[in-house]
Amino acid sequence: AQSVTQLDSQVPVFEEAPVELRCNYSSSVSVYLFWYVQYPNQGLQLLLKYLSGSTLVKGINGFEAEFNKSQTSFHLRKPSVHISDTAEYFCAVSRTNAGNNRKLIWGLGTSLAVNP
Amino acid sequence: GAGVSQSPSNKVTEKGKDVELRCDPISGHTALYWYRQSLGQGLEFLIYFQGNSAPDKSGLPSDRFSAERTGGSVSTLTIQRTQQEDSAVYLCASSSPGVWDPSEQYFGPGTRLTVT
């Protein structure tokens, strides 16, 4: 079975400061990794994903994440946040050996609040 | 083109009543997923449909929950004899999976179900 732990439920940060949202996973099989964002009153949107290859992946809106297999982590970072980055961020995994079934196992989310 | 649509957007029902939630996936997407987003539980996988294959029902929380997908397109999630713990936002997602690329799941806006 797979599980995802997002270590911070809430992260307050000032505008233009850097931010890191932490995600660790547990799995007995290899997984793909994802970060989704949910802006207030909007649906879930994919930020970025790690499938294979380079462990540093870049996503939309200036976000990036680094896959660390030894630490089973996939932390999300942005060097300078904006007010508009205020949202709920979800880390998720799906098994690589499940054929076309890409059901996502989710963390509980991190609420990022960017303050002026 | 049009995204994933869900109806109704909000549903208030009395405990013990049956409800039906509808999802219209993106045209041409063969994979369809239902998830539930509730306070304290986060996002949970419910069920997965792929073409004419048998669905993965492993996430359905009880036999009061069922879903069908007609003609490989529209899906309906039915909850019988609703309970207060069924109150949540029910999310539908669709994707067009390939053999090697777990394509992005596109999420609908959700149906907020409140059981009184």
CSV table of N, CA and C in Angstrom, one decimal, chain A residues 28-67:
chain,number,residue,atom,x,y,z
A,28,SER,N,5.7,0.2,-1.2
A,28,SER,CA,6.5,-1.0,-1.4
A,28,SER,C,6.8,-1.2,-2.9
A,29,VAL,N,6.2,-0.4,-3.8
A,29,VAL,CA,6.5,-0.4,-5.2
A,29,VAL,C,6.8,1.0,-5.7
A,30,SER,N,7.4,1.1,-6.9
A,30,SER,CA,7.7,2.4,-7.4
A,30,SER,C,6.5,3.2,-7.7
A,31,VAL,N,6.6,4.5,-7.6
A,31,VAL,CA,5.5,5.4,-7.8
A,31,VAL,C,5.8,6.5,-8.7
A,32,TYR,N,4.8,7.1,-9.3
A,32,TYR,CA,4.9,8.4,-9.9
A,32,TYR,C,4.5,9.4,-8.8
A,33,LEU,N,5.0,10.7,-8.9
A,33,LEU,CA,4.7,11.7,-7.9
A,33,LEU,C,4.1,12.9,-8.5
A,34,PHE,N,3.2,13.5,-7.8
A,34,PHE,CA,2.5,14.7,-8.3
A,34,PHE,C,2.3,15.7,-7.2
A,35,TRP,N,2.2,17.0,-7.6
A,35,TRP,CA,1.7,18.1,-6.8
A,35,TRP,C,0.5,18.7,-7.5
A,36,TYR,N,-0.6,18.8,-6.8
A,36,TYR,CA,-1.7,19.5,-7.3
A,36,TYR,C,-2.0,20.7,-6.5
A,37,VAL,N,-2.6,21.7,-7.1
A,37,VAL,CA,-3.0,23.0,-6.3
A,37,VAL,C,-4.5,23.2,-6.5
A,38,GLN,N,-5.1,23.7,-5.4
A,38,GLN,CA,-6.5,24.0,-5.4
A,38,GLN,C,-6.6,25.4,-4.9
A,39,TYR,N,-6.9,26.4,-5.8
A,39,TYR,CA,-7.1,27.8,-5.5
A,39,TYR,C,-8.5,27.9,-4.9
A,40,PRO,N,-8.7,28.9,-4.0
A,40,PRO,CA,-10.0,29.1,-3.4
A,40,PRO,C,-11.1,29.1,-4.4
A,41,ASN,N,-12.1,28.2,-4.1
A,41,ASN,CA,-13.3,28.1,-4.9
A,41,ASN,C,-13.0,27.7,-6.4
A,42,GLN,N,-11.9,26.9,-6.5
A,42,GLN,CA,-11.6,26.4,-7.9
A,42,GLN,C,-11.3,24.9,-7.7
A,43,GLY,N,-11.2,24.3,-8.9
A,43,GLY,CA,-10.9,22.8,-8.9
A,43,GLY,C,-9.4,22.6,-8.8
A,44,LEU,N,-9.1,21.3,-8.7
A,44,LEU,CA,-7.7,20.9,-8.6
A,44,LEU,C,-7.0,21.0,-9.9
A,45,GLN,N,-5.8,21.4,-9.9
A,45,GLN,CA,-5.0,21.7,-11.1
A,45,GLN,C,-3.6,21.1,-10.9
A,46,LEU,N,-3.1,20.4,-11.9
A,46,LEU,CA,-1.7,19.8,-11.8
A,46,LEU,C,-0.7,20.9,-11.8
A,47,LEU,N,0.2,20.9,-10.8
A,47,LEU,CA,1.4,21.8,-10.8
A,47,LEU,C,2.6,21.2,-11.5
A,48,LEU,N,2.9,20.0,-11.1
A,48,LEU,CA,4.0,19.3,-11.7
A,48,LEU,C,4.0,17.8,-11.4
A,49,LYS,N,4.8,17.0,-12.1
A,49,LYS,CA,4.8,15.6,-11.9
A,49,LYS,C,6.2,15.0,-12.1
A,50,TYR,N,6.5,14.0,-11.4
A,50,TYR,CA,7.8,13.2,-11.6
A,50,TYR,C,7.4,11.8,-12.1
A,51,LEU,N,7.9,11.5,-13.3
A,51,LEU,CA,7.7,10.2,-13.8
A,51,LEU,C,9.0,9.4,-13.8
A,52,SER,N,10.0,10.0,-14.3
A,52,SER,CA,11.4,9.3,-14.4
A,52,SER,C,12.4,10.4,-14.8
A,53,GLY,N,13.6,10.0,-14.9
A,53,GLY,CA,14.7,10.9,-15.4
A,53,GLY,C,15.1,11.9,-14.3
A,54,SER,N,15.3,13.1,-14.8
A,54,SER,CA,15.9,14.1,-13.9
A,54,SER,C,15.0,14.2,-12.6
A,55,THR,N,15.7,14.3,-11.5
A,55,THR,CA,15.0,14.3,-10.2
A,55,THR,C,14.4,15.7,-9.9
A,56,LEU,N,14.9,16.7,-10.6
A,56,LEU,CA,14.3,18.1,-10.4
A,56,LEU,C,13.3,18.3,-11.5
A,57,VAL,N,12.1,18.6,-11.1
A,57,VAL,CA,11.1,18.8,-12.1
A,57,VAL,C,10.5,20.2,-11.9
A,58,LYS,N,10.2,20.9,-13.0
A,58,LYS,CA,9.7,22.2,-13.0
A,58,LYS,C,8.2,22.2,-13.4
A,59,GLY,N,7.4,23.0,-12.8
A,59,GLY,CA,6.0,23.1,-13.1
A,59,GLY,C,5.6,24.5,-13.4
A,60,ILE,N,4.3,24.7,-13.3
A,60,ILE,CA,3.7,25.9,-13.7
A,60,ILE,C,3.9,26.9,-12.6
A,61,ASN,N,3.8,28.2,-12.9
A,61,ASN,CA,3.8,29.3,-11.9
A,61,ASN,C,5.1,29.4,-11.1
A,62,GLY,N,6.2,28.9,-11.7
A,62,GLY,CA,7.5,29.0,-11.0
A,62,GLY,C,7.8,28.0,-10.0
A,63,PHE,N,7.0,27.0,-9.8
A,63,PHE,CA,7.2,26.0,-8.8
A,63,PHE,C,8.1,24.9,-9.3
A,64,GLU,N,8.9,24.2,-8.5
A,64,GLU,CA,9.7,23.1,-8.8
A,64,GLU,C,9.7,22.1,-7.6
A,65,ALA,N,10.0,20.9,-7.9
A,65,ALA,CA,10.1,19.9,-6.9
A,65,ALA,C,11.2,18.9,-7.2
A,66,GLU,N,11.8,18.4,-6.1
A,66,GLU,CA,12.9,17.4,-6.3
A,66,GLU,C,12.6,16.1,-5.7
A,67,PHE,N,12.7,15.1,-6.5
A,67,PHE,CA,12.5,13.7,-6.0
A,67,PHE,C,13.7,13.2,-5.4
